[in-house]
mmCIF file with all atom_site columns, C-alpha atoms in Angstrom:
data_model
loop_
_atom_site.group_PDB
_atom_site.id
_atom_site.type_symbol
_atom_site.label_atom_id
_atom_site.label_alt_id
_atom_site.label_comp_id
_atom_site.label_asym_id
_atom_site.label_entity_id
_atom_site.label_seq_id
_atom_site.pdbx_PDB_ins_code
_atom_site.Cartn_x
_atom_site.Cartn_y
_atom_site.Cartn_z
_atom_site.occupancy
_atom_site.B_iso_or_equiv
_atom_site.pdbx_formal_charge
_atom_site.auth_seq_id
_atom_site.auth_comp_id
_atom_site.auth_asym_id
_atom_site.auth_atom_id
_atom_site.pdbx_PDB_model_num
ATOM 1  C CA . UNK H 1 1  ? 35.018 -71.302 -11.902 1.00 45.00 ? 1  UNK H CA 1
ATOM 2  C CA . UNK H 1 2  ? 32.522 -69.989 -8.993  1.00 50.00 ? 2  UNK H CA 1
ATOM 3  C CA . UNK H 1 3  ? 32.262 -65.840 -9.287  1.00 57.00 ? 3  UNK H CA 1
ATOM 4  C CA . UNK H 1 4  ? 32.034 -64.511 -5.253  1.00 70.00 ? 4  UNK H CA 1
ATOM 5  C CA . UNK H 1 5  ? 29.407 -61.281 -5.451  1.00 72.00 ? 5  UNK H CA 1
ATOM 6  C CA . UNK H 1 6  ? 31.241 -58.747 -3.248  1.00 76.00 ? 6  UNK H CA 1
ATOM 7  C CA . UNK H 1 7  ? 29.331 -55.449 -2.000  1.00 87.00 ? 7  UNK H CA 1
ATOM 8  C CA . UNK H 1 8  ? 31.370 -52.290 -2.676  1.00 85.00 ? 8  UNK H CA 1
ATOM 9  C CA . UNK H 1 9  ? 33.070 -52.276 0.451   1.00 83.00 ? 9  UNK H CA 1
ATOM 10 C CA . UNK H 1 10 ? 34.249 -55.715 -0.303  1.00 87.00 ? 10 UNK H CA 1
ATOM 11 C CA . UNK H 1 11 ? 35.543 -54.385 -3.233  1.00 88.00 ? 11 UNK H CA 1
ATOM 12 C CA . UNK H 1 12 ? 37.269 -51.329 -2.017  1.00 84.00 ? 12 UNK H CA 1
ATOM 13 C CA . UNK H 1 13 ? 38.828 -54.161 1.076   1.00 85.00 ? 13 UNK H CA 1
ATOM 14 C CA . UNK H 1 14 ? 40.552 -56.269 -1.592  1.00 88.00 ? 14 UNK H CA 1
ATOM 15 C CA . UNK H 1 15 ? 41.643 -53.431 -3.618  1.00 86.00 ? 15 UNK H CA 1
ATOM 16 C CA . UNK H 1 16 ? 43.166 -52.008 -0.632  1.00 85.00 ? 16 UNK H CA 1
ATOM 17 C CA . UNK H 1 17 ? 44.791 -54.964 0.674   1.00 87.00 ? 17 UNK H CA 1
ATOM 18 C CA . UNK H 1 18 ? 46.105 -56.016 -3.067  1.00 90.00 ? 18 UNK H CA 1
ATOM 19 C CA . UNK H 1 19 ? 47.856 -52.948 -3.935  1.00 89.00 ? 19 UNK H CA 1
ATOM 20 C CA . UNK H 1 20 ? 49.159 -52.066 -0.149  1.00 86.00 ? 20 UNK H CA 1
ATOM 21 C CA . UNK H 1 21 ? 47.013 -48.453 -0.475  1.00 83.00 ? 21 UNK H CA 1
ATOM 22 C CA . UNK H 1 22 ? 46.419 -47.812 3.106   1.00 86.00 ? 22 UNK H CA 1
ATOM 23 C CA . UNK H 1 23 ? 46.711 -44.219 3.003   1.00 88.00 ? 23 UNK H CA 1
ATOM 24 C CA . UNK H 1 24 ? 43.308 -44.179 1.356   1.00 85.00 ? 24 UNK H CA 1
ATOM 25 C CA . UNK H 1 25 ? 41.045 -45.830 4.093   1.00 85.00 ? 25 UNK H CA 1
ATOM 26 C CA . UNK H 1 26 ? 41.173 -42.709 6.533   1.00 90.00 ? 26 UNK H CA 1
ATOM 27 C CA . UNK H 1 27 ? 40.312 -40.411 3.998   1.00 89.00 ? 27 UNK H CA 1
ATOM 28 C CA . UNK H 1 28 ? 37.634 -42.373 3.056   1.00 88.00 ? 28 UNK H CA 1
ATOM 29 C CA . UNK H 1 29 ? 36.113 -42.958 6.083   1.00 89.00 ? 29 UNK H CA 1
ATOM 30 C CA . UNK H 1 30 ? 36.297 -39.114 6.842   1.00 93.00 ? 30 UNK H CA 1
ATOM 31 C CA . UNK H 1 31 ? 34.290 -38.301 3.899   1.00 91.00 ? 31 UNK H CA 1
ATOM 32 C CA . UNK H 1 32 ? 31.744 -40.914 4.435   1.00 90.00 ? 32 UNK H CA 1
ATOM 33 C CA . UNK H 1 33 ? 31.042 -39.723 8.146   1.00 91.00 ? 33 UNK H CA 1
ATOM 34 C CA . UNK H 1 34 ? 30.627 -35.785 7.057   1.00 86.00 ? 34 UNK H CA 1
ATOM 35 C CA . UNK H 1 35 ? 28.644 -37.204 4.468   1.00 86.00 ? 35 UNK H CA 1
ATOM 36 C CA . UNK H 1 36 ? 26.441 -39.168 6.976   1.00 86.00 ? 36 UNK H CA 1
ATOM 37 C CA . UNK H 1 37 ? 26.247 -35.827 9.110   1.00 80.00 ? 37 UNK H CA 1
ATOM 38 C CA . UNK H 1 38 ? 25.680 -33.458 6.740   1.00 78.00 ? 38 UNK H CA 1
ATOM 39 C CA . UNK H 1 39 ? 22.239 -36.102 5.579   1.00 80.00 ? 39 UNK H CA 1
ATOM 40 C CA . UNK H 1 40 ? 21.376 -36.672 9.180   1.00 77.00 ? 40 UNK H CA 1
ATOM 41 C CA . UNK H 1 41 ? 21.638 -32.894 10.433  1.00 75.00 ? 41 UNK H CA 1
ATOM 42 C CA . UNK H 1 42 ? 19.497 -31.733 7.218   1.00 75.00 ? 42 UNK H CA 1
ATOM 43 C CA . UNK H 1 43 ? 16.081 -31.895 9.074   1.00 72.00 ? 43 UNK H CA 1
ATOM 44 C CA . UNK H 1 44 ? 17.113 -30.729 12.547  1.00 72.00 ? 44 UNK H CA 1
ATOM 45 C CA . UNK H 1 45 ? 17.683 -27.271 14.011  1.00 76.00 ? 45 UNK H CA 1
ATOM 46 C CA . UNK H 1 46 ? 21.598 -27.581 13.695  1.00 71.00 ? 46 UNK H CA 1
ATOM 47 C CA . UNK H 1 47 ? 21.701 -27.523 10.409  1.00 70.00 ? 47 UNK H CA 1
ATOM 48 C CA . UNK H 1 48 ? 22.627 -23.747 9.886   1.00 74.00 ? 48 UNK H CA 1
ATOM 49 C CA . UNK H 1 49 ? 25.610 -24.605 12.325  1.00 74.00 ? 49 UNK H CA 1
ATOM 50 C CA . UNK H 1 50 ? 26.616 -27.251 10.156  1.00 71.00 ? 50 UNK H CA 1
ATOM 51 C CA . UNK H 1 51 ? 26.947 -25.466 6.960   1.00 70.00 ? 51 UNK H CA 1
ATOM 52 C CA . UNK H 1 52 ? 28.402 -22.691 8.332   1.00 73.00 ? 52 UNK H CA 1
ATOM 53 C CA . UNK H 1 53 ? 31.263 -25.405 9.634   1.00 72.00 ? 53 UNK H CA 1
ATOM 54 C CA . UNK H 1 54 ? 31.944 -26.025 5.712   1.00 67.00 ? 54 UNK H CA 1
#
């Protein structure tokens, strides 16, 4: 029996396509881009803009 190493978003693919939860990709995608903003704006200038946002 060969064992396939899946990343996490391989993961998170199959257990979306198994159990039909579709709902859950655009909430998860919005959390990972604010995440990704909130990291990239930390050293710039528009970083008190940001936080103020949230």
């Amino acid at each position: 029996m060969a064992t396939k190493r899946r990343g996490l978003m391989g993961e998170f693919w199959d257990f979306l396509r198994v159990r039909k939860k579709w709902w859950l990709a655009p909430i998860i995608i919005v959390m990972v881009l604010v995440g990704a903003l909130l990291v990239f704006a930390q050293g710039s200038a528009l970083a008190p803009f940001i936080y103020t946002i949230f």
